[in-house]
Every structure is written in C-alpha cells, then in structure tokens.
C-alpha cells in the first residue's frame, strides 16, 4: 500500500512536519525563556538562573517566573521536609521562614525570595552537631503528632512565632500557629509539644 495520498501528502512528509513543528516550538520556547538574544537583553525576559539562600547556603537554581518556593524547595533542591498539602494557602503544611517570618511557601514565588534568608525544617538542627532545635526536641519529647504530615509546618510556624514571643501562654501560642491545620486533629497534643519546645528554648 502506497504511503502517498491523492493530494501528494505522504505519511513521511507528515512526520517530517511534526518533527519540524516540534523543533520550531522548542526553539521559540527557548528564545522566549532566555533573557538574552544575540547577547542583548530581551524585553520582558526574566532571569531564570537565580541564587537562593537556603539553610545558610547559597543555591543556584533554574526557576521559572511562576514557580513557587515550595515547588523549588521540594523538587529542585530536594528539601522534601517542606510538605504541600492544599497548595493554596489554607493548611500551612508548606510553612518556611523567610527572613525569620513564617510564610506559606506554596503561595510565595521563588523569585521573590532572592536576597532573603530561607529556612526550612532541614535547617533547624545544629549543622555541626545535629542537635535538634528546641521546638523539634519538644515534639520528640511529647510525641505531639499522629501521622506528622503537618508537623514541619507547625514546627516552622512555632519557631517563627517564638522569635517574636519567647514566653507565650498556651492560648497565645495556639493563636500564633492558628494558620496551620492538622488532618488528624490532635491540636491539644500538638500544642503541648510546641509549649515544651518554647520551654526548652528559654532554657
Ligand atoms: S500547602 Fe501551602 S498552605 Fe497548604
Ligand atoms: S498529625 Fe496527621 S496531619 Fe497532623
């Protein structure tokens, strides 16, 4: 059976066309994502190779303008301690510190974090000794979580809150981490663990 159609359009030509179109699409995508064209800045271009300071280290990473900090931390830097629960600023599982302030990293563009100090759950322990932070130690001692999916977010939120109020009442600390949700819903135990962390932090 001939590959040629009555119009002279062959299967071979069709495949050639697809491959060519793909190549055109790829090269135009490459041009649009680049900030330089023939050595000159492209209007509207955004630099993709950026430096993020994460857990005290400068990390070079290729980031699209629309990528969130949570996605970059987890899938480009391998810091999977930061969890993604809702991915829309509702649950707090993705909480990290940016310049010591807790933020939902699922709703924070990675480009916006340039020049800031990002701390994730992996960055809380002492890098030299591996000693856990006070809040982490409180969680270990009180066994405050069930499945612990929400735990990194709570620990980061509490760590950030305790920087502003190191000696909170139980109610104040509950308010301080009220942007975080737990699907297992043992908030009382979580709070006991975080209060223990606050106590350890004060020494
Ligand atoms: S994953 Fe970011 S707030 Fe839920
Ligand atoms: S302990 Fe399971 S989601 Fe919080």
mmCIF file of C-alpha atoms and ligand atoms in Angstrom:
data_model
loop_
_atom_site.group_PDB
_atom_site.id
_atom_site.type_symbol
_atom_site.label_atom_id
_atom_site.label_comp_id
_atom_site.label_asym_id
_atom_site.label_seq_id
_atom_site.Cartn_x
_atom_site.Cartn_y
_atom_site.Cartn_z
ATOM 1 C CA UNK A 1 0.000 0.000 0.000
ATOM 2 C CA UNK A 2 1.393 3.343 -1.038
ATOM 3 C CA UNK A 3 2.133 5.935 1.634
ATOM 4 C CA UNK A 4 1.135 8.687 -0.817
ATOM 5 C CA UNK A 5 -2.343 10.213 -0.744
ATOM 6 C CA UNK A 6 -4.087 11.540 -3.871
ATOM 7 C CA UNK A 7 -3.047 15.047 -2.860
ATOM 8 C CA UNK A 8 0.577 14.006 -2.774
ATOM 9 C CA UNK A 9 0.732 14.309 1.049
ATOM 10 C CA UNK A 10 2.666 11.311 2.391
ATOM 11 C CA UNK A 11 2.964 9.833 5.864
ATOM 12 C CA UNK A 12 6.690 10.507 5.672
ATOM 13 C CA UNK A 13 6.049 14.180 4.962
ATOM 14 C CA UNK A 14 3.523 14.342 7.790
ATOM 15 C CA UNK A 15 6.052 13.008 10.298
ATOM 16 C CA UNK A 16 8.653 15.410 8.980
ATOM 17 C CA UNK A 17 6.182 18.229 9.561
ATOM 18 C CA UNK A 18 5.508 17.166 13.141
ATOM 19 C CA UNK A 19 9.173 16.938 13.936
ATOM 20 C CA UNK A 20 9.813 20.298 12.345
ATOM 21 C CA UNK A 21 6.927 21.923 14.206
ATOM 22 C CA UNK A 22 8.235 20.479 17.461
ATOM 23 C CA UNK A 23 11.656 21.835 16.701
ATOM 24 C CA UNK A 24 10.206 25.256 15.923
ATOM 25 C CA UNK A 25 8.146 25.218 19.118
ATOM 26 C CA UNK A 26 11.170 24.191 21.150
ATOM 27 C CA UNK A 27 13.422 26.818 19.712
ATOM 28 C CA UNK A 28 10.851 29.592 20.124
ATOM 29 C CA UNK A 29 10.218 28.482 23.709
ATOM 30 C CA UNK A 30 13.944 28.628 24.270
ATOM 31 C CA UNK A 31 14.138 32.137 22.874
ATOM 32 C CA UNK A 32 11.225 33.394 24.946
ATOM 33 C CA UNK A 33 12.546 31.955 28.190
ATOM 34 C CA UNK A 34 16.010 33.374 27.635
ATOM 35 C CA UNK A 35 16.923 36.814 28.928
ATOM 36 C CA UNK A 36 19.496 37.332 26.196
ATOM 37 C CA UNK A 37 19.187 37.137 22.443
ATOM 38 C CA UNK A 38 22.401 37.540 20.471
ATOM 39 C CA UNK A 39 23.927 38.943 23.650
ATOM 40 C CA UNK A 40 21.244 41.624 24.055
ATOM 41 C CA UNK A 41 18.562 41.714 26.782
ATOM 42 C CA UNK A 42 15.127 40.577 25.585
ATOM 43 C CA UNK A 43 12.273 42.903 26.543
ATOM 44 C CA UNK A 44 10.169 41.237 29.254
ATOM 45 C CA UNK A 45 12.725 38.461 29.771
ATOM 46 C CA UNK A 46 13.194 37.188 33.321
ATOM 47 C CA UNK A 47 16.435 35.737 34.583
ATOM 48 C CA UNK A 48 15.874 32.059 35.374
ATOM 49 C CA UNK A 49 19.150 31.031 36.942
ATOM 50 C CA UNK A 50 18.884 32.606 40.385
ATOM 51 C CA UNK A 51 20.571 32.258 43.764
ATOM 52 C CA UNK A 52 18.512 31.397 46.814
ATOM 53 C CA UNK A 53 19.974 31.357 50.300
ATOM 54 C CA UNK A 54 18.517 28.230 51.883
ATOM 55 C CA UNK A 55 19.520 26.996 55.316
ATOM 56 C CA UNK A 56 22.625 29.160 55.256
ATOM 57 C CA UNK A 57 23.827 28.047 51.828
ATOM 58 C CA UNK A 58 23.653 29.862 48.507
ATOM 59 C CA UNK A 59 21.984 27.542 45.982
ATOM 60 C CA UNK A 60 21.952 28.272 42.236
ATOM 61 C CA UNK A 61 18.742 27.029 40.724
ATOM 62 C CA UNK A 62 16.870 27.346 37.435
ATOM 63 C CA UNK A 63 13.455 28.786 38.305
ATOM 64 C CA UNK A 64 10.609 29.805 36.022
ATOM 65 C CA UNK A 65 8.929 33.090 36.994
ATOM 66 C CA UNK A 66 5.703 31.362 38.042
ATOM 67 C CA UNK A 67 7.289 28.653 40.227
ATOM 68 C CA UNK A 68 6.527 28.684 43.923
ATOM 69 C CA UNK A 69 9.120 28.423 46.643
ATOM 70 C CA UNK A 70 7.545 25.143 47.829
ATOM 71 C CA UNK A 71 7.978 23.508 44.418
ATOM 72 C CA UNK A 72 11.553 24.726 44.111
ATOM 73 C CA UNK A 73 12.488 23.591 47.615
ATOM 74 C CA UNK A 74 10.975 20.144 47.186
ATOM 75 C CA UNK A 75 11.562 19.276 43.562
ATOM 76 C CA UNK A 76 14.642 21.272 42.604
ATOM 77 C CA UNK A 77 16.594 21.420 45.843
ATOM 78 C CA UNK A 78 15.467 18.066 47.262
ATOM 79 C CA UNK A 79 14.248 19.576 50.555
ATOM 80 C CA UNK A 80 11.179 17.386 50.909
ATOM 81 C CA UNK A 81 10.676 18.165 54.590
ATOM 82 C CA UNK A 82 8.531 21.056 53.383
ATOM 83 C CA UNK A 83 5.151 19.495 52.648
ATOM 84 C CA UNK A 84 2.492 20.533 50.166
ATOM 85 C CA UNK A 85 -0.996 19.910 51.491
ATOM 86 C CA UNK A 86 -3.501 22.219 49.834
ATOM 87 C CA UNK A 87 -1.157 24.204 47.555
ATOM 88 C CA UNK A 88 -3.384 27.250 48.009
ATOM 89 C CA UNK A 89 -2.545 28.972 51.297
ATOM 90 C CA UNK A 90 -5.011 27.151 53.502
ATOM 91 C CA UNK A 91 -3.243 24.450 55.523
ATOM 92 C CA UNK A 92 0.227 25.699 56.472
ATOM 93 C CA UNK A 93 1.983 22.387 55.713
ATOM 94 C CA UNK A 94 4.429 24.247 53.473
ATOM 95 C CA UNK A 95 5.435 26.876 56.045
ATOM 96 C CA UNK A 96 9.065 28.010 55.930
ATOM 97 C CA UNK A 97 10.832 31.024 57.378
ATOM 98 C CA UNK A 98 11.743 33.867 55.056
ATOM 99 C CA UNK A 99 13.901 36.386 56.897
ATOM 100 C CA UNK A 100 12.690 34.803 60.160
ATOM 101 C CA UNK A 101 8.992 35.271 59.315
ATOM 102 C CA UNK A 102 6.776 32.208 58.656
ATOM 103 C CA UNK A 103 5.365 32.114 55.119
ATOM 104 C CA UNK A 104 3.289 29.645 53.132
ATOM 105 C CA UNK A 105 5.878 28.604 50.560
ATOM 106 C CA UNK A 106 3.145 27.256 48.243
ATOM 107 C CA UNK A 107 1.984 30.825 47.770
ATOM 108 C CA UNK A 108 5.336 32.559 47.644
ATOM 109 C CA UNK A 109 7.078 32.932 44.313
ATOM 110 C CA UNK A 110 10.626 31.644 44.416
ATOM 111 C CA UNK A 111 11.890 34.694 42.522
ATOM 112 C CA UNK A 112 10.562 36.874 45.327
ATOM 113 C CA UNK A 113 12.826 35.048 47.787
ATOM 114 C CA UNK A 114 16.031 36.218 46.113
ATOM 115 C CA UNK A 115 18.287 38.052 48.566
ATOM 116 C CA UNK A 116 16.333 36.719 51.551
ATOM 117 C CA UNK A 117 17.247 34.112 54.138
ATOM 118 C CA UNK A 118 15.119 30.980 53.749
ATOM 119 C CA UNK A 119 14.998 28.353 56.492
ATOM 120 C CA UNK A 120 13.254 25.007 56.121
ATOM 121 C CA UNK A 121 12.733 22.205 58.617
ATOM 122 C CA UNK A 122 16.055 20.703 57.432
ATOM 123 C CA UNK A 123 17.859 23.858 58.517
ATOM 124 C CA UNK A 124 16.743 23.969 62.157
ATOM 125 C CA UNK A 125 19.118 21.442 63.703
ATOM 126 C CA UNK A 126 22.678 22.496 64.512
ATOM 127 C CA UNK A 127 24.639 21.682 61.320
ATOM 128 C CA UNK A 128 27.798 20.841 63.280
ATOM 129 C CA UNK A 129 26.337 18.564 65.945
ATOM 130 C CA UNK A 130 22.970 17.560 64.508
ATOM 131 C CA UNK A 131 21.348 18.687 67.764
ATOM 132 C CA UNK A 132 17.665 19.342 67.188
ATOM 133 C CA UNK A 133 16.212 22.799 67.701
ATOM 134 C CA UNK A 134 14.221 23.394 70.871
ATOM 135 C CA UNK A 135 10.867 23.120 69.074
ATOM 136 C CA UNK A 136 11.914 19.912 67.311
ATOM 137 C CA UNK A 137 13.079 18.474 70.634
ATOM 138 C CA UNK A 138 9.748 19.407 72.218
ATOM 139 C CA UNK A 139 7.947 17.456 69.501
ATOM 140 C CA UNK A 140 10.160 14.420 70.100
ATOM 141 C CA UNK A 141 9.636 14.525 73.850
ATOM 142 C CA UNK A 142 5.874 14.989 73.759
ATOM 143 C CA UNK A 143 5.197 12.855 70.649
ATOM 144 C CA UNK A 144 2.806 15.575 69.619
ATOM 145 C CA UNK A 145 1.750 14.329 66.199
ATOM 146 C CA UNK A 146 -0.010 11.315 64.714
ATOM 147 C CA UNK A 147 0.843 10.934 61.003
ATOM 148 C CA UNK A 148 3.080 14.048 61.251
ATOM 149 C CA UNK A 149 2.375 15.278 57.731
ATOM 150 C CA UNK A 150 1.565 18.685 59.170
ATOM 151 C CA UNK A 151 4.462 18.611 61.616
ATOM 152 C CA UNK A 152 7.149 20.516 59.642
ATOM 153 C CA UNK A 153 4.708 23.344 59.010
ATOM 154 C CA UNK A 154 3.741 23.567 62.686
ATOM 155 C CA UNK A 155 7.381 23.464 63.774
ATOM 156 C CA UNK A 156 8.327 26.240 61.366
ATOM 157 C CA UNK A 157 5.316 28.366 62.332
ATOM 158 C CA UNK A 158 6.049 27.914 66.046
ATOM 159 C CA UNK A 159 9.752 28.635 65.531
ATOM 160 C CA UNK A 160 8.888 31.866 63.777
ATOM 161 C CA UNK A 161 6.278 32.845 66.345
ATOM 162 C CA UNK A 162 8.595 32.185 69.301
ATOM 163 C CA UNK A 163 11.120 34.624 67.849
ATOM 164 C CA UNK A 164 8.562 37.361 68.484
ATOM 165 C CA UNK A 165 7.173 35.988 71.751
ATOM 166 C CA UNK A 166 9.529 33.560 73.528
ATOM 167 C CA UNK A 167 7.317 33.142 76.582
ATOM 168 C CA UNK A 168 3.766 32.717 75.307
ATOM 169 C CA UNK A 169 0.723 31.469 77.140
ATOM 170 C CA UNK A 170 -0.836 28.333 75.705
ATOM 171 C CA UNK A 171 -3.548 30.460 74.167
ATOM 172 C CA UNK A 172 -1.064 32.878 72.618
ATOM 173 C CA UNK A 173 0.918 30.058 71.058
ATOM 174 C CA UNK A 174 -2.305 28.487 69.759
ATOM 175 C CA UNK A 175 -3.077 31.801 68.114
ATOM 176 C CA UNK A 176 0.476 32.032 66.800
ATOM 177 C CA UNK A 177 0.157 28.740 64.898
ATOM 178 C CA UNK A 178 -3.507 29.108 64.001
ATOM 179 C CA UNK A 179 -2.627 29.322 60.308
ATOM 180 C CA UNK A 180 -1.728 25.635 60.372
ATOM 181 C CA UNK A 181 -4.169 22.764 60.101
ATOM 182 C CA UNK A 182 -3.855 19.124 61.145
ATOM 183 C CA UNK A 183 -5.907 16.447 59.414
ATOM 184 C CA UNK A 184 -5.501 14.133 62.403
ATOM 185 C CA UNK A 185 -6.816 16.951 64.571
ATOM 186 C CA UNK A 186 -4.994 16.372 67.817
ATOM 187 C CA UNK A 187 -4.393 20.048 68.373
ATOM 188 C CA UNK A 188 -4.141 19.686 72.130
ATOM 189 C CA UNK A 189 -1.165 17.326 71.897
ATOM 190 C CA UNK A 190 0.435 19.449 69.214
ATOM 191 C CA UNK A 191 0.169 22.482 71.429
ATOM 192 C CA UNK A 192 1.651 20.616 74.396
ATOM 193 C CA UNK A 193 4.640 19.664 72.220
ATOM 194 C CA UNK A 194 5.113 23.215 70.981
ATOM 195 C CA UNK A 195 4.821 24.626 74.518
ATOM 196 C CA UNK A 196 7.520 22.157 75.596
ATOM 197 C CA UNK A 197 9.635 23.459 72.712
ATOM 198 C CA UNK A 198 9.150 27.023 73.951
ATOM 199 C CA UNK A 199 10.200 25.948 77.417
ATOM 200 C CA UNK A 200 13.345 24.242 76.096
ATOM 201 C CA UNK A 201 14.156 27.301 74.035
ATOM 202 C CA UNK A 202 14.087 29.526 77.104
ATOM 203 C CA UNK A 203 16.424 27.049 78.822
HETATM 204 S S1 LIG B 1 0.347 23.666 51.059
HETATM 205 FE FE1 LIG B 1 0.759 25.734 51.437
HETATM 206 S S2 LIG B 1 -0.795 26.367 52.795
HETATM 207 FE FE2 LIG B 1 -1.334 24.318 52.271
HETATM 208 S S1 LIG B 2 -0.664 14.686 62.626
HETATM 209 FE FE1 LIG B 2 -1.560 13.980 60.796
HETATM 210 S S2 LIG B 2 -1.991 15.795 59.687
HETATM 211 FE FE2 LIG B 2 -1.309 16.473 61.574
#
